[in-house]
Tab-separated table of C-alpha atoms (C1' of nucleotides) in Angstrom:
chain	number	residue	atom	x	y	z
A	15	MET	CA	15.631	18.999	-15.974
A	16	GLU	CA	15.051	15.938	-13.930
A	17	LYS	CA	17.846	13.465	-13.485
A	18	ILE	CA	16.331	10.043	-12.946
A	19	PRO	CA	18.663	7.135	-12.230
A	20	LEU	CA	18.539	4.206	-14.592
A	21	TYR	CA	17.353	1.802	-11.947
A	22	GLU	CA	14.410	4.087	-11.164
A	23	GLN	CA	13.432	4.163	-14.812
A	24	ILE	CA	13.663	0.381	-14.910
A	25	LYS	CA	11.563	0.065	-11.760
A	26	GLU	CA	8.960	2.271	-13.378
A	27	ALA	CA	8.987	0.167	-16.536
A	28	LEU	CA	8.664	-3.087	-14.595
A	29	LEU	CA	5.952	-1.553	-12.431
A	30	GLY	CA	4.030	-0.745	-15.586
A	31	ARG	CA	4.215	-4.326	-16.758
A	32	LEU	CA	3.201	-5.609	-13.359
A	33	ALA	CA	0.256	-3.230	-13.228
A	34	SER	CA	-0.903	-4.210	-16.694
A	35	ASP	CA	-0.797	-7.905	-15.863
A	36	HIS	CA	2.070	-8.501	-18.245
A	37	TRP	CA	3.225	-11.160	-15.790
A	38	ARG	CA	0.833	-13.123	-13.610
A	39	PRO	CA	1.371	-13.588	-9.849
A	40	GLY	CA	3.643	-16.551	-9.305
A	41	GLU	CA	5.107	-16.277	-12.789
A	42	LEU	CA	8.869	-16.010	-13.210
A	43	LEU	CA	10.321	-12.847	-14.693
A	44	PRO	CA	13.107	-13.032	-17.267
A	45	SER	CA	16.464	-13.663	-15.657
A	46	GLU	CA	18.705	-10.779	-14.669
A	47	PRO	CA	21.050	-11.149	-17.659
A	48	LYS	CA	18.014	-11.175	-19.997
A	49	LEU	CA	16.593	-8.034	-18.451
A	50	ALA	CA	20.012	-6.416	-18.503
A	51	GLU	CA	20.250	-7.063	-22.213
A	52	GLU	CA	16.723	-5.861	-22.871
A	53	PHE	CA	17.190	-2.574	-21.032
A	54	ASP	CA	20.781	-2.293	-22.208
A	55	VAL	CA	22.229	-1.813	-18.732
A	56	SER	CA	24.507	-3.903	-16.574
A	57	GLN	CA	23.201	-6.746	-14.465
A	58	GLY	CA	24.030	-4.757	-11.346
A	59	THR	CA	21.585	-2.042	-12.323
A	60	ILE	CA	18.856	-4.594	-12.916
A	61	ARG	CA	19.609	-6.098	-9.527
A	62	ARG	CA	19.180	-2.734	-7.887
A	63	ALA	CA	15.761	-2.254	-9.496
A	64	LEU	CA	14.631	-5.785	-8.633
A	65	ASP	CA	15.903	-5.460	-5.073
A	66	ASP	CA	13.782	-2.376	-4.581
A	67	LEU	CA	10.685	-4.102	-5.901
A	68	VAL	CA	11.415	-7.097	-3.699
A	69	SER	CA	11.649	-4.893	-0.619
A	70	GLN	CA	8.346	-3.320	-1.663
A	71	GLY	CA	6.928	-6.817	-1.563
A	72	LEU	CA	6.063	-6.986	-5.263
A	73	LEU	CA	8.610	-9.615	-6.238
A	74	VAL	CA	10.166	-12.653	-4.599
A	75	ARG	CA	13.553	-14.076	-5.378
A	76	HIS	CA	14.489	-17.742	-5.241
A	77	GLN	CA	18.110	-18.616	-5.627
A	78	GLY	CA	18.575	-21.082	-8.438
A	79	ARG	CA	15.027	-20.627	-9.696
A	80	GLY	CA	14.403	-17.026	-10.578
A	81	THR	CA	12.472	-13.903	-9.632
A	82	ALA	CA	8.698	-14.195	-9.463
A	83	VAL	CA	5.715	-11.916	-9.020
A	84	THR	CA	4.512	-12.112	-5.436
A	85	GLU	CA	1.438	-14.209	-4.796
A	86	HIS	CA	-0.342	-12.506	-1.979
A	87	THR	CA	-1.461	-14.962	0.606
A	88	PRO	CA	-4.707	-14.225	2.412
A	89	PHE	CA	-2.528	-13.797	5.491
A	90	GLY	CA	-0.275	-11.190	4.005
A	91	PHE	CA	-2.453	-8.274	4.921
A	92	PHE	CA	-4.356	-9.573	7.880
A	93	HIS	CA	-3.036	-8.099	11.084
A	94	LEU	CA	-5.257	-9.683	13.708
A	95	PHE	CA	-3.672	-12.340	15.866
A	96	ARG	CA	-4.962	-14.620	18.530
A	97	GLY	CA	-3.901	-13.878	22.071
A	98	ASP	CA	-1.377	-16.715	21.936
A	99	GLY	CA	0.213	-15.273	18.806
A	100	ALA	CA	-1.241	-17.790	16.371
A	101	ARG	CA	-2.665	-16.662	13.083
A	102	GLU	CA	-6.138	-17.525	12.040
A	103	LEU	CA	-7.880	-17.043	8.728
A	104	PRO	CA	-11.236	-15.327	9.028
A	105	GLN	CA	-14.387	-16.781	7.510
A	106	SER	CA	-16.658	-14.181	5.966
A	107	LYS	CA	-20.408	-13.903	5.543
A	108	THR	CA	-21.434	-11.183	3.119
A	109	LEU	CA	-24.628	-9.431	4.143
A	110	ARG	CA	-25.205	-7.038	1.307
A	111	ILE	CA	-23.685	-5.719	-1.913
A	112	SER	CA	-25.094	-2.418	-3.098
A	113	SER	CA	-24.333	0.494	-5.364
A	114	ASN	CA	-24.506	4.091	-4.167
A	115	GLN	CA	-23.404	7.588	-4.875
A	116	ALA	CA	-19.969	8.010	-3.255
A	117	SER	CA	-20.005	9.840	0.032
A	118	ARG	CA	-17.621	12.655	0.789
A	119	THR	CA	-15.326	10.354	2.751
A	120	GLU	CA	-15.364	7.727	0.045
A	121	ARG	CA	-14.496	10.305	-2.622
A	122	ASP	CA	-11.618	11.576	-0.503
A	123	SER	CA	-10.265	8.138	0.305
A	124	LEU	CA	-10.610	6.692	-3.183
A	125	GLU	CA	-9.792	9.931	-5.012
A	126	LEU	CA	-13.019	9.896	-6.959
A	127	ALA	CA	-14.650	12.795	-8.767
A	128	SER	CA	-17.876	14.003	-7.234
A	129	GLY	CA	-20.956	12.189	-8.472
A	130	LYS	CA	-19.113	8.908	-8.970
A	131	GLN	CA	-20.690	5.628	-7.904
A	132	VAL	CA	-19.253	3.171	-5.433
A	133	ILE	CA	-20.061	-0.410	-4.588
A	134	ARG	CA	-20.477	-1.113	-0.899
A	135	ILE	CA	-20.061	-4.511	0.644
A	136	LEU	CA	-21.233	-5.293	4.134
A	137	ARG	CA	-19.998	-8.380	5.866
A	138	VAL	CA	-19.343	-10.146	9.129
A	139	ARG	CA	-16.109	-12.036	9.619
A	140	TYR	CA	-15.607	-14.989	11.908
A	141	LEU	CA	-12.549	-16.069	13.813
A	142	ASN	CA	-12.691	-19.540	15.259
A	143	LEU	CA	-16.362	-19.655	14.225
A	144	GLU	CA	-17.259	-16.639	16.344
A	145	PRO	CA	-18.363	-13.354	14.784
A	146	LYS	CA	-15.551	-10.913	15.521
A	147	ILE	CA	-15.461	-8.295	12.772
A	148	PHE	CA	-18.116	-6.120	11.231
A	149	GLU	CA	-16.865	-4.708	7.979
A	150	THR	CA	-17.909	-2.270	5.297
A	151	ILE	CA	-15.965	-2.108	2.042
A	152	SER	CA	-16.234	0.550	-0.668
A	153	VAL	CA	-14.735	0.379	-4.150
A	154	SER	CA	-15.202	2.430	-7.273
A	155	SER	CA	-17.916	1.068	-9.555
A	156	ASP	CA	-15.771	1.977	-12.555
A	157	LEU	CA	-12.974	-0.377	-11.549
A	158	PHE	CA	-15.241	-3.298	-10.702
A	159	PRO	CA	-17.888	-3.527	-13.416
A	160	GLY	CA	-20.474	-6.163	-12.675
A	161	LEU	CA	-19.433	-6.632	-9.079
A	162	VAL	CA	-22.672	-5.129	-7.832
A	163	LYS	CA	-24.688	-7.771	-9.649
A	164	MET	CA	-22.851	-10.585	-7.886
A	165	SER	CA	-24.648	-12.652	-5.334
A	166	ALA	CA	-23.423	-12.150	-1.791
A	167	ARG	CA	-23.017	-15.905	-1.661
A	168	ASP	CA	-20.432	-15.892	-4.443
A	169	LEU	CA	-18.121	-13.325	-2.939
A	170	PRO	CA	-15.026	-15.148	-1.737
A	171	ASN	CA	-13.665	-15.157	1.742
A	172	THR	CA	-10.710	-12.943	0.980
A	173	VAL	CA	-11.269	-10.361	-1.682
A	174	TYR	CA	-7.795	-9.170	-2.657
A	175	ARG	CA	-7.015	-12.234	-4.728
A	176	PHE	CA	-10.502	-11.953	-6.168
A	177	TYR	CA	-9.922	-8.326	-7.187
A	178	GLU	CA	-6.789	-9.389	-8.946
A	179	GLN	CA	-8.111	-12.484	-10.674
A	180	GLU	CA	-11.540	-11.224	-11.695
A	181	PHE	CA	-10.860	-7.548	-12.315
A	182	GLY	CA	-7.100	-7.385	-12.852
A	183	VAL	CA	-6.685	-5.053	-9.918
A	184	PRO	CA	-3.728	-6.015	-7.722
A	185	ILE	CA	-3.564	-4.803	-4.139
A	186	VAL	CA	0.020	-4.237	-3.127
A	187	GLY	CA	-0.084	-1.787	-0.232
A	188	LYS	CA	-2.306	-0.346	2.431
A	189	ARG	CA	-2.519	2.422	4.958
A	190	GLU	CA	-4.435	1.848	8.158
A	191	ARG	CA	-5.792	4.145	10.838
A	192	LEU	CA	-6.964	2.744	14.143
A	193	ARG	CA	-9.310	4.061	16.765
A	194	ALA	CA	-11.244	2.777	19.725
A	195	ALA	CA	-14.998	2.676	19.272
A	196	THR	CA	-18.082	1.043	20.736
A	197	ALA	CA	-20.585	-1.314	19.184
A	198	THR	CA	-23.669	0.221	17.623
A	199	LYS	CA	-26.982	-1.541	17.854
A	200	SER	CA	-26.617	-3.364	14.563
A	201	GLU	CA	-23.004	-4.282	15.264
A	202	ALA	CA	-23.990	-5.567	18.669
A	203	ARG	CA	-26.573	-7.808	17.047
A	204	TYR	CA	-24.208	-9.229	14.463
A	205	LEU	CA	-21.311	-9.706	16.865
A	206	HIS	CA	-23.438	-11.125	19.682
A	207	VAL	CA	-22.346	-8.550	22.226
A	208	GLU	CA	-23.982	-5.707	24.074
A	209	VAL	CA	-24.349	-2.229	22.670
A	210	GLY	CA	-21.357	-0.201	23.835
A	211	THR	CA	-18.872	-3.069	23.852
A	212	PRO	CA	-15.449	-1.651	22.917
A	213	LEU	CA	-14.397	-2.336	19.327
A	214	LEU	CA	-11.137	-1.719	17.533
A	215	GLU	CA	-11.918	0.288	14.421
A	216	ILE	CA	-9.508	-0.200	11.531
A	217	GLU	CA	-9.941	2.199	8.642
A	218	CYS	CA	-7.955	0.955	5.696
A	219	VAL	CA	-7.180	2.288	2.232
A	220	ALA	CA	-5.682	-0.354	-0.053
A	221	TYR	CA	-3.532	0.641	-3.022
A	222	SER	CA	-2.472	-0.898	-6.279
A	223	HIS	CA	0.825	-0.098	-7.944
A	224	ARG	CA	1.848	3.525	-8.020
A	225	THR	CA	-0.268	4.363	-5.003
A	226	GLN	CA	-3.622	4.437	-6.693
A	227	PRO	CA	-6.285	3.914	-3.995
A	228	ILE	CA	-8.557	0.981	-4.808
A	229	GLU	CA	-10.514	0.065	-1.727
A	230	TRP	CA	-11.711	1.825	1.393
A	231	ARG	CA	-12.616	-0.386	4.288
A	232	ILE	CA	-13.769	-0.013	7.851
A	233	SER	CA	-13.387	-3.055	10.069
A	234	ARG	CA	-14.778	-2.947	13.563
A	235	CYS	CA	-13.248	-5.761	15.558
A	236	LEU	CA	-13.893	-7.442	18.848
A	237	THR	CA	-10.504	-7.675	20.515
A	238	ASP	CA	-11.425	-9.732	23.523
A	239	GLU	CA	-9.432	-12.679	22.202
A	240	HIS	CA	-7.325	-11.058	19.488
A	241	TYR	CA	-5.029	-8.127	18.945
A	242	TYR	CA	-3.701	-6.048	16.085
A	243	CYS	CA	0.034	-6.493	15.654
A	244	ASN	CA	2.551	-4.015	14.247
A	245	PRO	CA	4.822	-5.102	12.791
A	246	PRO	CA	3.072	-8.388	11.908
A	247	GLU	CA	4.323	-11.368	13.867
A	248	SER	CA	7.175	-13.233	12.213
A	249	ALA	CA	5.669	-16.693	12.505
B	12	MET	CA	29.541	-25.097	9.209
B	13	GLU	CA	27.869	-21.760	8.906
B	14	LYS	CA	28.602	-19.617	5.913
B	15	ILE	CA	28.108	-15.998	6.849
B	16	PRO	CA	28.492	-13.350	4.150
B	17	LEU	CA	31.099	-10.668	4.714
B	18	TYR	CA	28.550	-7.893	4.780
B	19	GLU	CA	26.648	-9.688	7.524
B	20	GLN	CA	29.792	-9.977	9.599
B	21	ILE	CA	30.457	-6.284	9.052
B	22	LYS	CA	26.893	-5.399	10.029
B	23	GLU	CA	27.357	-7.385	13.197
B	24	ALA	CA	30.629	-5.610	13.958
B	25	LEU	CA	29.120	-2.178	13.350
B	26	LEU	CA	26.080	-3.133	15.388
B	27	GLY	CA	28.385	-3.967	18.263
B	28	ARG	CA	30.018	-0.553	18.112
B	29	LEU	CA	26.659	1.159	17.883
B	30	ALA	CA	25.361	-0.776	20.869
B	31	SER	CA	28.436	0.007	22.937
B	32	ASP	CA	28.161	3.703	22.227
B	33	HIS	CA	31.357	3.704	20.207
B	34	TRP	CA	29.717	6.403	18.091
B	35	ARG	CA	27.188	8.846	19.468
B	36	PRO	CA	23.869	9.602	17.745
B	37	GLY	CA	24.416	12.282	15.135
B	38	GLU	CA	28.093	11.472	14.871
B	39	LEU	CA	29.582	10.679	11.472
B	40	LEU	CA	30.998	7.223	10.874
B	41	PRO	CA	34.300	6.803	9.026
B	42	SER	CA	33.853	7.128	5.281
B	43	GLU	CA	33.204	4.096	3.127
B	44	PRO	CA	36.780	3.852	1.823
B	45	LYS	CA	38.104	4.067	5.419
B	46	LEU	CA	35.781	1.294	6.572
B	47	ALA	CA	36.638	-0.757	3.511
B	48	GLU	CA	40.310	-0.506	4.382
B	49	GLU	CA	39.714	-1.293	8.032
B	50	PHE	CA	37.674	-4.419	7.327
B	51	ASP	CA	39.813	-5.284	4.331
B	52	VAL	CA	36.904	-5.622	1.935
B	53	SER	CA	35.814	-3.651	-1.093
B	54	GLN	CA	33.810	-0.466	-0.782
B	55	GLY	CA	30.834	-2.230	-2.341
B	56	THR	CA	30.682	-4.703	0.518
B	57	ILE	CA	30.779	-1.871	3.036
B	58	ARG	CA	27.978	-0.157	1.149
B	59	ARG	CA	25.870	-3.276	1.348
B	60	ALA	CA	26.322	-3.449	5.130
B	61	LEU	CA	25.626	0.257	5.593
B	62	ASP	CA	22.583	0.110	3.308
B	63	ASP	CA	21.097	-2.617	5.453
B	64	LEU	CA	21.645	-0.626	8.630
B	65	VAL	CA	20.163	2.441	6.969
B	66	SER	CA	17.036	0.538	6.016
B	67	GLN	CA	16.828	-0.680	9.605
B	68	GLY	CA	16.767	2.965	10.594
B	69	LEU	CA	20.030	2.886	12.528
B	70	LEU	CA	22.071	5.056	10.174
B	71	VAL	CA	21.389	8.018	7.909
B	72	ARG	CA	23.329	8.896	4.793
B	73	HIS	CA	23.957	12.398	3.520
B	74	GLN	CA	25.527	12.713	0.122
B	75	GLY	CA	28.656	14.834	0.333
B	76	ARG	CA	28.708	14.742	4.127
B	77	GLY	CA	28.895	11.198	5.337
B	78	THR	CA	27.010	8.469	7.162
B	79	ALA	CA	25.753	9.268	10.654
B	80	VAL	CA	24.158	7.451	13.550
B	81	THR	CA	20.422	8.144	13.570
B	82	GLU	CA	19.238	10.682	16.091
B	83	HIS	CA	15.827	9.503	17.079
B	84	THR	CA	13.418	12.362	17.095
B	85	PRO	CA	10.660	12.264	19.678
B	86	PHE	CA	8.343	11.830	16.705
B	87	GLY	CA	10.108	8.800	15.334
B	88	PHE	CA	8.177	6.302	17.378
B	89	PHE	CA	4.992	8.143	18.123
B	90	HIS	CA	2.150	6.841	16.015
B	91	LEU	CA	-0.758	8.972	17.135
B	92	PHE	CA	-1.957	11.601	14.700
B	93	ARG	CA	-4.545	14.293	14.860
B	94	GLY	CA	-7.685	13.778	12.836
B	95	ASP	CA	-6.418	16.196	10.199
B	96	GLY	CA	-3.184	14.233	9.813
B	97	ALA	CA	-0.956	16.680	11.693
B	98	ARG	CA	1.568	15.424	14.164
B	99	GLU	CA	1.634	16.666	17.676
B	100	LEU	CA	4.197	16.090	20.399
B	101	PRO	CA	2.683	14.891	23.662
B	102	GLN	CA	3.394	16.614	26.976
B	103	SER	CA	3.800	14.224	29.873
B	104	LYS	CA	3.048	14.416	33.556
B	105	THR	CA	4.655	11.644	35.568
B	106	LEU	CA	2.506	10.468	38.431
B	107	ARG	CA	4.699	7.908	40.127
B	108	ILE	CA	8.003	6.074	39.804
B	109	SER	CA	8.258	2.905	41.848
B	110	SER	CA	10.224	-0.295	42.131
B	111	ASN	CA	8.562	-3.692	42.299
B	112	GLN	CA	9.070	-7.363	41.828
B	113	ALA	CA	8.504	-8.106	38.131
B	114	SER	CA	5.114	-9.569	37.347
B	115	ARG	CA	4.716	-12.607	35.152
B	116	THR	CA	3.843	-10.458	32.129
B	117	GLU	CA	6.776	-8.147	32.733
B	118	ARG	CA	9.182	-11.059	32.993
B	119	ASP	CA	7.856	-12.506	29.753
B	120	SER	CA	7.965	-9.232	27.877
B	121	LEU	CA	11.362	-8.111	29.111
B	122	GLU	CA	12.888	-11.602	29.239
B	123	LEU	CA	13.792	-11.315	32.905
B	124	ALA	CA	14.636	-14.105	35.305
B	125	SER	CA	12.064	-14.692	38.005
B	126	GLY	CA	12.585	-12.603	41.112
B	127	LYS	CA	14.052	-9.672	39.183
B	128	GLN	CA	13.019	-6.118	40.010
B	129	VAL	CA	11.436	-3.657	37.618
B	130	ILE	CA	10.885	0.073	37.766
B	131	ARG	CA	7.379	1.185	36.945
B	132	ILE	CA	6.507	4.638	35.725
B	133	LEU	CA	2.956	5.922	35.685
B	134	ARG	CA	2.120	8.962	33.656
B	135	VAL	CA	-0.533	10.932	31.827
B	136	ARG	CA	0.229	12.415	28.426
B	137	TYR	CA	-1.389	15.469	26.957
B	138	LEU	CA	-2.143	16.300	23.347
B	139	ASN	CA	-3.074	19.881	22.677
B	140	LEU	CA	-3.161	20.418	26.457
B	141	GLU	CA	-5.846	17.779	26.957
B	142	PRO	CA	-5.150	14.531	28.805
B	143	LYS	CA	-5.358	11.803	26.184
B	144	ILE	CA	-3.099	8.944	27.210
B	145	PHE	CA	-2.728	7.001	30.427
B	146	GLU	CA	0.530	5.122	30.392
B	147	THR	CA	2.427	2.582	32.465
B	148	ILE	CA	6.064	1.828	31.669
B	149	SER	CA	8.179	-1.017	33.026
B	150	VAL	CA	11.942	-1.405	32.674
B	151	SER	CA	14.469	-3.682	34.286
B	152	SER	CA	16.029	-2.173	37.418
B	153	ASP	CA	19.371	-3.663	36.417
B	154	LEU	CA	19.555	-1.660	33.207
B	155	PHE	CA	18.494	1.621	34.784
B	156	PRO	CA	20.317	1.958	38.102
B	157	GLY	CA	19.236	4.998	40.064
B	158	LEU	CA	16.177	5.654	37.921
B	159	VAL	CA	13.827	4.749	40.746
B	160	LYS	CA	15.328	7.445	42.946
B	161	MET	CA	14.585	10.142	40.396
B	162	SER	CA	11.923	12.689	41.076
B	163	ALA	CA	8.880	12.379	38.870
B	164	ARG	CA	9.374	16.035	38.070
B	165	ASP	CA	12.769	15.386	36.484
B	166	LEU	CA	11.669	12.674	34.095
B	167	PRO	CA	11.694	14.165	30.615
B	168	ASN	CA	8.815	14.322	28.231
B	169	THR	CA	10.112	11.656	25.901
B	170	VAL	CA	12.095	8.933	27.531
B	171	TYR	CA	13.886	7.168	24.668
B	172	ARG	CA	16.492	9.882	24.265
B	173	PHE	CA	16.780	9.938	28.023
B	174	TYR	CA	17.418	6.181	28.172
B	175	GLU	CA	20.156	6.604	25.634
B	176	GLN	CA	21.828	9.676	27.092
B	177	GLU	CA	21.625	8.826	30.791
B	178	PHE	CA	21.894	5.048	30.726
B	179	GLY	CA	23.489	4.299	27.360
B	180	VAL	CA	20.500	2.247	26.293
B	181	PRO	CA	19.436	2.980	22.712
B	182	ILE	CA	15.938	2.121	21.552
B	183	VAL	CA	15.947	1.158	17.916
B	184	GLY	CA	12.848	-0.940	17.373
B	185	LYS	CA	9.476	-1.800	18.792
B	186	ARG	CA	6.628	-4.249	18.501
B	187	GLU	CA	3.129	-3.092	19.264
B	188	ARG	CA	-0.130	-4.886	19.943
B	189	LEU	CA	-3.397	-3.002	19.885
B	190	ARG	CA	-6.747	-3.703	21.409
B	191	ALA	CA	-9.933	-1.861	22.201
B	192	ALA	CA	-10.613	-1.291	25.883
B	193	THR	CA	-12.681	0.886	28.173
B	194	ALA	CA	-11.621	3.405	30.779
B	195	THR	CA	-11.281	2.179	34.338
B	196	LYS	CA	-12.224	4.405	37.218
B	197	SER	CA	-8.763	5.829	37.686
B	198	GLU	CA	-8.223	6.290	33.959
B	199	ALA	CA	-11.553	8.034	33.714
B	200	ARG	CA	-10.485	10.439	36.426
B	201	TYR	CA	-7.138	11.258	34.855
B	202	LEU	CA	-8.485	11.550	31.312
B	203	HIS	CA	-11.586	13.523	32.297
B	204	VAL	CA	-14.008	11.097	30.759
B	205	GLU	CA	-16.622	8.692	32.015
B	206	VAL	CA	-15.909	5.188	33.167
B	207	GLY	CA	-16.419	2.873	30.179
B	208	THR	CA	-15.295	5.364	27.538
B	209	PRO	CA	-13.577	3.396	24.729
B	210	LEU	CA	-9.801	3.564	24.789
B	211	LEU	CA	-7.219	2.328	22.330
B	212	GLU	CA	-4.784	0.142	24.230
B	213	ILE	CA	-1.268	-0.018	22.803
B	214	GLU	CA	0.993	-2.616	24.353
B	215	CYS	CA	4.544	-1.955	23.261
B	216	VAL	CA	7.860	-3.729	23.750
B	217	ALA	CA	10.827	-1.550	22.779
B	218	TYR	CA	14.120	-3.138	21.749
B	219	SER	CA	17.730	-2.075	21.595
B	220	HIS	CA	20.168	-3.501	19.081
B	221	ARG	CA	20.084	-7.223	18.523
B	222	THR	CA	16.480	-7.422	19.668
B	223	GLN	CA	17.075	-7.224	23.385
B	224	PRO	CA	13.796	-6.066	25.004
B	225	ILE	CA	14.282	-2.948	27.099
B	226	GLU	CA	10.926	-1.452	27.897
B	227	TRP	CA	7.384	-2.713	28.248
B	228	ARG	CA	4.686	-0.100	27.992
B	229	ILE	CA	0.920	0.035	27.998
B	230	SER	CA	-0.638	3.202	26.636
B	231	ARG	CA	-4.371	3.649	26.884
B	232	CYS	CA	-5.420	6.393	24.522
B	233	LEU	CA	-8.490	8.473	23.922
B	234	THR	CA	-9.022	8.413	20.179
B	235	ASP	CA	-11.849	10.891	19.895
B	236	GLU	CA	-9.602	13.376	18.119
B	237	HIS	CA	-6.631	11.189	17.151
B	238	TYR	CA	-5.857	7.927	15.451
B	239	TYR	CA	-3.057	5.411	15.302
B	240	CYS	CA	-1.466	5.279	11.864
B	241	ASN	CA	0.254	2.341	10.168
B	242	PRO	CA	2.462	2.937	8.371
B	243	PRO	CA	3.249	6.322	9.959
B	244	GLU	CA	2.179	9.294	7.858
B	245	SER	CA	4.847	10.516	5.467
B	246	ALA	CA	4.689	14.170	6.476
C	23	DC	C1'	38.558	22.583	-3.871
C	24	DA	C1'	38.837	17.783	-1.765
C	25	DG	C1'	36.080	14.298	0.125
C	26	DT	C1'	31.694	12.310	0.636
C	27	DG	C1'	28.032	9.196	-0.836
C	28	DG	C1'	25.157	7.874	-5.400
C	29	DT	C1'	25.145	5.503	-9.692
C	30	DC	C1'	26.860	2.267	-12.984
C	31	DT	C1'	29.867	-1.077	-15.146
C	32	DA	C1'	32.162	-5.659	-16.090
C	33	DG	C1'	33.778	-9.133	-14.345
C	34	DA	C1'	34.655	-13.162	-10.820
C	35	DC	C1'	33.218	-17.046	-8.037
C	36	DC	C1'	29.714	-19.442	-5.191
C	37	DA	C1'	25.208	-21.881	-3.735
C	38	DC	C1'	21.125	-23.492	-5.055
C	39	DG	C1'	17.259	-25.541	-8.070
C	40	DG	C1'	15.579	-28.217	-11.547
C	41	DA	C1'	16.046	-31.184	-15.647
D	2	DC	C1'	24.634	-30.354	-15.698
D	3	DC	C1'	23.328	-25.520	-16.752
D	4	DG	C1'	21.060	-21.411	-15.453
D	5	DT	C1'	19.503	-18.984	-11.616
D	6	DG	C1'	20.229	-15.509	-8.031
D	7	DG	C1'	23.857	-14.282	-4.041
D	8	DT	C1'	28.219	-12.365	-2.935
D	9	DC	C1'	32.256	-9.714	-3.839
D	10	DT	C1'	35.674	-7.019	-6.333
D	11	DA	C1'	37.864	-2.896	-8.686
D	12	DG	C1'	37.168	0.732	-10.928
D	13	DA	C1'	34.656	4.713	-13.370
D	14	DC	C1'	32.087	9.024	-13.253
D	15	DC	C1'	28.687	12.105	-11.057
D	16	DA	C1'	26.328	15.220	-7.412
D	17	DC	C1'	26.438	17.090	-3.279
D	18	DT	C1'	28.621	19.267	1.072
D	19	DG	C1'	31.795	21.685	3.427
D	20	DG	C1'	35.613	24.675	4.025
DNA sequence: CAGTGGTCTAGACCACGGA
DNA sequence: CCGTGGTCTAGACCACTGG
């Protein structure tokens, strides 16, 4: 028999509601006394559950106002900084959106059954108006119906909010792997550098609640004027 | 007037004892009721302070045993993984230990006054017996008296434990910046690759308690068979 | 077994935000 | 002003560790 603490059960219940869009990002949750009454536990137990979700980054507390679902800023997940430490929001130009049979790597990363389809997005991202990142994104076709028929022009700059608003798929965590690489011919063309220029390769799997993988992404970045920061800069 | 919560004051007090080596790594702290009595607060307040320090990675709890000062494993801070996800401990060969006037970058990173001396350590690190990392380390001469007179042969494989045990300087946090680079002539020689081979450059400032910078390090890594992982793999 | 941390309760008072 | 979360208390019972 498993012995699961009350606050874990409550976390799980709240997680379910968050995942199913029961509350929208930015929306206030019921107050702690309300939740305590609903789950028939003490306020302290509710606090413990909420605290955990806050430290996971899913909720934000505001004294005097309430506890709200986190609104993910475009910055939240972007780890590239300018040499002087300033943050800069990338502009994106989507090159192609296509649908394909998932490759072995895509199936592994996204935990897809063999034979499943994925949607691939190819884009170039600009920092300070200069092309700095060449990026390929893969997501399951099942989770994003109709995405493949979108025009490249209509794909927004930052896709995580878009995933959430258009397809109800929230991105709340990611795991990244970094390597050094060199520019291929096509990357060199898009990034205006020579073939063989060193690039920082960031392979990223983004997760929704409960660690379900949603998106697999490879970003190949020019780091002549930027760097990847861990942990992200405070400012 | 500042209003500082009790648990923050207690954290600060405990932090002071940790920094001054009042308790050794691995050693058990007094129990929660003992600490509560000593600080004249309730056990809950002590728990809150300890919880915070645990989540900072400074303490570890063991139900039924007690709360202990974290012993930092050599793995704790090493973020390079093999392609298959396995962790591997690097072997190190120290090439040179020297003392120099701190450069501008070193002064900035280590928050040193101008004119201060630093000790520089040059080494090559091996993964699976192959040279994979070329590393330069800088620390303040003031904090590590006598280090410069050590033989390169006697410098241990992993230096953070060494800093703590020999000089009473604990490393409890770090900030890393990553870039793509290419091998210089001397790096190419030591790493057995060609000049221009892409390298992952990790610039790292390591901190002791209360965010005092202790060590500045640049690691230039071959990532043909390894990657940098964020967050670190669970296993 | 005694002592530890882990969970949970019920209450108090405070600081802040918005109406 | 009221309702929110933030801090703090005092106590209960449980689960685990060690001798």
